[in-house]
Short mmCIF file of C-alpha atoms and ligand atoms in Angstrom, two decimals:
data_model
loop_
_atom_site.label_atom_id
_atom_site.label_comp_id
_atom_site.label_asym_id
_atom_site.label_seq_id
_atom_site.Cartn_x
_atom_site.Cartn_y
_atom_site.Cartn_z
CA MET N 5 -54.37 36.15 52.43
CA ALA N 6 -52.04 33.25 51.72
CA LYS N 7 -50.21 32.15 54.84
CA THR N 8 -46.72 30.92 55.63
CA ILE N 9 -46.36 27.17 56.02
CA TYR N 10 -43.89 25.91 58.61
CA PHE N 11 -41.73 22.83 58.10
CA ILE N 12 -39.92 22.19 61.36
CA GLY N 13 -37.46 19.34 61.71
CA ASN N 14 -37.23 17.94 65.22
CA TRP N 15 -34.13 15.79 65.31
CA LYS N 16 -34.59 14.73 68.93
CA MET N 17 -31.53 12.80 70.18
CA ASN N 18 -30.24 12.11 66.66
CA GLY N 19 -27.58 13.44 64.33
CA ASN N 20 -23.89 14.15 64.49
CA TYR N 21 -21.46 16.58 62.95
CA ASP N 22 -21.72 14.81 59.57
CA SER N 23 -25.45 15.48 59.51
CA ILE N 24 -24.66 18.99 58.34
CA LYS N 25 -24.70 17.43 54.85
CA GLU N 26 -28.42 16.86 55.20
CA ILE N 27 -28.99 20.52 56.01
CA GLU N 28 -26.74 21.63 53.18
CA THR N 29 -28.82 19.59 50.75
CA VAL N 30 -32.02 21.17 52.04
CA ASN N 31 -30.38 24.57 51.80
CA ASN N 32 -29.44 23.99 48.16
CA PHE N 33 -32.98 22.90 47.41
CA LEU N 34 -34.34 26.08 49.00
CA LYS N 35 -32.14 28.21 46.78
CA LYS N 36 -34.18 27.11 43.79
CA LYS N 37 -36.70 29.75 42.96
CA SER N 38 -39.36 27.28 41.81
CA ILE N 39 -40.74 26.43 45.25
CA SER N 40 -43.32 28.63 46.99
CA LYS N 41 -41.98 31.62 48.93
CA LEU N 42 -44.60 31.09 51.60
CA LYS N 43 -42.68 28.68 53.74
CA LYS N 44 -40.50 28.75 56.81
CA ILE N 45 -37.95 26.02 57.35
CA ILE N 46 -36.61 25.44 60.85
CA PHE N 47 -34.23 22.74 62.07
CA CYS N 48 -34.06 21.78 65.73
CA PRO N 49 -30.95 19.61 66.07
CA PRO N 50 -29.54 18.56 69.45
CA SER N 51 -27.97 21.55 71.19
CA ASN N 52 -24.38 20.35 70.70
CA LEU N 53 -24.83 20.80 66.93
CA LEU N 54 -26.68 24.11 66.93
CA MET N 55 -23.74 26.47 66.94
CA SER N 56 -21.67 24.69 64.30
CA PHE N 57 -24.64 24.20 61.96
CA SER N 58 -25.90 27.74 62.14
CA LYS N 59 -22.37 29.11 61.67
CA LYS N 60 -21.66 26.90 58.70
CA ILE N 61 -24.97 27.44 56.97
CA ASN N 62 -25.15 31.17 57.03
CA THR N 63 -28.31 31.72 55.13
CA LYS N 64 -31.61 33.47 55.36
CA LEU N 65 -33.34 30.42 53.96
CA LEU N 66 -33.12 28.29 57.08
CA ASP N 67 -33.73 28.97 60.71
CA TYR N 68 -32.71 27.02 63.79
CA GLY N 69 -34.28 26.08 67.05
CA ALA N 70 -33.24 24.46 70.30
CA GLN N 71 -35.10 21.47 71.73
CA ASP N 72 -35.17 22.80 75.27
CA ILE N 73 -34.47 25.88 77.38
CA SER N 74 -33.67 26.27 81.05
CA LYS N 75 -36.48 27.30 83.39
CA ILE N 76 -33.90 29.34 85.30
CA ASN N 77 -34.18 32.91 84.17
CA LEU N 78 -30.48 33.73 84.22
CA ASN N 79 -27.87 34.04 81.50
CA ASN N 80 -25.22 32.01 83.35
CA GLY N 81 -24.68 30.39 86.72
CA PRO N 82 -24.01 27.24 88.69
CA TYR N 83 -26.76 25.14 87.08
CA THR N 84 -25.35 21.90 85.71
CA GLY N 85 -26.99 20.69 82.53
CA GLN N 86 -28.90 23.88 81.83
CA LEU N 87 -29.00 25.87 78.60
CA SER N 88 -29.99 29.50 79.06
CA ALA N 89 -32.01 31.60 76.62
CA LYS N 90 -28.93 33.75 76.04
CA MET N 91 -26.86 30.68 75.12
CA ILE N 92 -29.53 29.58 72.67
CA LYS N 93 -29.61 33.02 71.04
CA GLU N 94 -25.82 33.05 70.84
CA SER N 95 -25.88 29.72 69.04
CA GLY N 96 -27.82 31.34 66.22
CA ALA N 97 -31.19 29.82 67.06
CA ASN N 98 -34.38 31.84 67.00
CA TYR N 99 -36.81 29.15 68.12
CA VAL N 100 -37.21 26.68 70.94
CA ILE N 101 -39.44 23.64 71.40
CA VAL N 102 -41.34 23.56 74.69
CA GLY N 103 -43.87 21.04 76.01
CA HIS N 104 -43.01 18.13 73.73
CA SER N 105 -44.68 14.97 75.04
CA GLU N 106 -41.31 13.21 75.24
CA LYS N 107 -40.10 16.01 77.53
CA ARG N 108 -43.33 16.05 79.52
CA LEU N 109 -42.76 12.36 80.24
CA LEU N 110 -39.31 13.11 81.62
CA ASP N 111 -39.55 16.31 83.62
CA GLU N 112 -41.76 19.05 82.20
CA ASP N 113 -45.05 19.94 83.85
CA CYS N 114 -47.32 22.82 82.86
CA LYS N 115 -45.83 25.14 85.49
CA THR N 116 -42.33 24.56 84.11
CA ILE N 117 -43.58 24.90 80.55
CA LYS N 118 -45.22 28.23 81.39
CA LYS N 119 -41.97 29.51 82.87
CA LYS N 120 -39.92 28.35 79.89
CA ILE N 121 -42.30 29.97 77.42
CA SER N 122 -42.15 33.29 79.20
CA ILE N 123 -38.33 33.21 79.49
CA ALA N 124 -37.99 32.29 75.82
CA ILE N 125 -40.24 35.09 74.60
CA GLU N 126 -38.66 37.63 76.94
CA ASN N 127 -35.35 36.74 75.27
CA LYS N 128 -36.73 37.06 71.76
CA LEU N 129 -36.97 33.38 71.02
CA LYS N 130 -40.10 32.12 69.32
CA VAL N 131 -41.71 29.11 70.92
CA ILE N 132 -42.89 25.90 69.31
CA PHE N 133 -45.34 24.82 71.98
CA CYS N 134 -46.47 21.20 71.78
CA ILE N 135 -49.76 19.86 73.01
CA GLY N 136 -51.39 16.48 72.60
CA GLU N 137 -53.46 13.75 74.20
CA ASN N 138 -52.52 10.11 74.68
CA LEU N 139 -54.46 7.15 73.32
CA PHE N 140 -56.28 6.45 76.55
CA GLN N 141 -57.50 10.05 76.70
CA LYS N 142 -58.54 9.92 73.06
CA LYS N 143 -60.51 6.71 73.63
CA LYS N 144 -62.28 8.37 76.55
CA ASN N 145 -63.21 11.30 74.28
CA LEU N 146 -61.11 13.65 76.36
CA SER N 147 -58.81 14.94 73.61
CA PHE N 148 -59.98 18.52 73.45
CA LYS N 149 -60.38 18.82 77.21
CA ILE N 150 -56.71 17.82 77.59
CA LEU N 151 -55.53 20.28 74.94
CA LYS N 152 -57.51 23.10 76.52
CA LYS N 153 -56.02 22.33 79.92
CA GLN N 154 -52.49 22.20 78.51
CA ILE N 155 -52.97 25.60 76.88
CA LEU N 156 -54.68 27.29 79.83
CA ASN N 157 -52.03 26.06 82.27
CA SER N 158 -49.10 27.11 80.09
CA ILE N 159 -50.05 30.20 78.13
CA ASP N 160 -50.32 33.53 79.82
CA LYS N 161 -53.27 35.71 78.83
CA LYS N 162 -50.95 38.53 77.83
CA ILE N 163 -48.83 36.51 75.46
CA ASN N 164 -48.18 37.85 71.98
CA PHE N 165 -49.20 35.03 69.67
CA ASP N 166 -46.79 36.23 66.98
CA ASN N 167 -44.14 34.53 69.11
CA LEU N 168 -45.96 31.25 69.45
CA ILE N 169 -46.45 28.27 67.17
CA ILE N 170 -48.82 25.71 68.62
CA ALA N 171 -48.02 22.17 67.48
CA TYR N 172 -50.83 19.70 67.98
CA GLU N 173 -49.09 16.35 68.34
CA PRO N 174 -51.34 13.48 69.39
CA ILE N 175 -49.04 11.23 71.40
CA TRP N 176 -50.48 8.12 69.77
CA SER N 177 -49.30 9.44 66.42
CA ILE N 178 -45.69 10.28 67.29
CA GLY N 179 -43.33 7.75 65.74
CA THR N 180 -46.13 5.23 65.22
CA GLY N 181 -46.97 5.76 61.57
CA ILE N 182 -50.58 6.41 62.59
CA VAL N 183 -51.97 9.73 61.44
CA PRO N 184 -55.38 11.07 62.48
CA SER N 185 -58.07 11.34 59.82
CA ASN N 186 -58.70 14.73 58.29
CA ASN N 187 -62.13 14.68 59.81
CA TYR N 188 -60.68 14.23 63.30
CA LEU N 189 -58.07 16.93 62.69
CA ASP N 190 -60.68 19.28 61.34
CA GLN N 191 -62.71 18.96 64.54
CA ILE N 192 -59.65 19.50 66.74
CA TYR N 193 -58.32 22.55 64.88
CA THR N 194 -61.75 24.14 64.57
CA LYS N 195 -62.24 23.82 68.33
CA LEU N 196 -58.71 25.07 69.01
CA LYS N 197 -59.23 28.15 66.85
CA LYS N 198 -62.55 28.95 68.51
CA PHE N 199 -61.11 28.45 71.97
CA LEU N 200 -58.07 30.63 71.29
CA ARG N 201 -60.24 33.38 69.83
CA GLU N 202 -62.58 33.35 72.83
CA LYS N 203 -59.98 32.98 75.58
CA TYR N 204 -56.98 34.82 74.15
CA LYS N 205 -58.60 37.11 71.55
CA VAL N 206 -56.29 35.81 68.87
CA ASN N 207 -57.77 35.48 65.39
CA SER N 208 -54.97 33.83 63.46
CA PRO N 209 -52.92 31.62 65.76
CA ILE N 210 -50.20 29.59 64.07
CA LEU N 211 -51.38 26.01 64.41
CA ILE N 212 -49.30 23.17 63.05
CA TYR N 213 -49.48 19.37 63.15
CA GLY N 214 -46.90 16.81 64.27
CA GLY N 215 -46.85 13.03 64.41
CA SER N 216 -45.61 10.60 61.73
CA VAL N 217 -45.61 13.19 58.95
CA THR N 218 -44.20 11.68 55.73
CA PRO N 219 -43.91 12.69 52.07
CA ASP N 220 -47.01 10.57 51.39
CA ASN N 221 -49.41 11.68 54.09
CA VAL N 222 -48.47 15.38 53.89
CA VAL N 223 -50.63 15.64 50.77
CA THR N 224 -53.78 14.67 52.66
CA LEU N 225 -52.77 16.57 55.78
CA GLY N 226 -52.20 19.63 53.60
CA GLU N 227 -55.85 19.63 52.56
CA ASN N 228 -56.74 21.00 55.96
CA SER N 229 -56.63 24.78 55.63
CA LEU N 230 -56.45 25.27 59.41
CA ILE N 231 -53.03 23.59 59.56
CA SER N 232 -50.13 25.99 58.91
CA GLY N 233 -47.32 23.50 58.85
CA PHE N 234 -45.69 20.48 60.41
CA LEU N 235 -43.37 19.39 63.17
CA ILE N 236 -41.47 16.52 61.62
CA GLY N 237 -39.44 14.00 63.58
CA GLY N 238 -38.16 10.86 61.83
CA ALA N 239 -38.69 12.16 58.30
CA SER N 240 -36.62 15.29 58.99
CA LEU N 241 -33.41 13.34 59.60
CA LYS N 242 -32.77 12.73 55.92
CA SER N 243 -32.83 15.62 53.47
CA LYS N 244 -34.52 13.46 50.84
CA SER N 245 -37.70 12.84 52.82
CA PHE N 246 -37.73 16.36 54.29
CA ILE N 247 -37.49 17.93 50.82
CA GLU N 248 -40.15 15.58 49.48
CA ILE N 249 -42.49 16.68 52.24
CA ILE N 250 -42.07 20.31 51.19
CA LYS N 251 -42.38 19.50 47.49
CA ASN N 252 -45.45 17.33 47.93
CA TYR N 253 -47.15 19.91 50.10
CA PHE N 254 -46.84 22.60 47.44
CA ARG N 255 -47.43 20.47 44.38
P1 PGA T 3 -42.36 11.85 64.29
O1 PGA T 3 -42.08 12.86 65.48
O2 PGA T 3 -42.53 12.66 63.03
O3 PGA T 3 -41.15 10.96 64.23
O4 PGA T 3 -43.61 11.11 64.61
C1 PGA T 3 -42.73 14.10 65.57
C2 PGA T 3 -42.40 14.78 66.85
O5 PGA T 3 -42.32 14.10 67.89
O6 PGA T 3 -42.21 16.00 66.90
#
């Protein structure tokens, strides 16, 4: 059966109110009937823009996600700087990124990630869960061991995988312009699938790739049938490159 391909824009700490133009352009492109139906487009702007964007672009063609969620399982309270699951839902978002390597560097460990994932899913948010090894670990041939550990320490056995998108993002590829070879990716995704089937009894996990995805390299990346989409940073900031990624994937 043909599967849905995810194109998720991770804006990180970028964008302002004017950036809505970029989303409008993507939205207009999606209205065209000529592009495959089997796609899911999600934008994760900074949280200050979520509400206004999702209110202004009231469409079924695009979805939104937050870039973080509080580990405190409450709707409101005296917790400076925190964004609750309820607040995210109210902003119109249906997704949240958890475990991004840039967040792990700051303040997210596996215990926190596990908590956030469970709070998100409990509140009907789908989770984009990021995993990835750094260059040192890759050079030591530890990549898969690291990924396995990140999954085991963050994903509860009882989780419903319909609510989870696993984004493999090698840290050495994020923002560097370096993309792993298809051979390397094939080995990683094959092992991931096998591991998830054995440990979590899930046959069709949603596995995507992130790290320096561009309109050019998406063609080669798209040859890997185990990859169901992309988490796109830099190239998602401008509608032109984001649209080209989608077009080139399906061409
Ligand atoms: P990049 O970022 O596409 O700019 O490499 C991807 C990500 O960090 O999610």
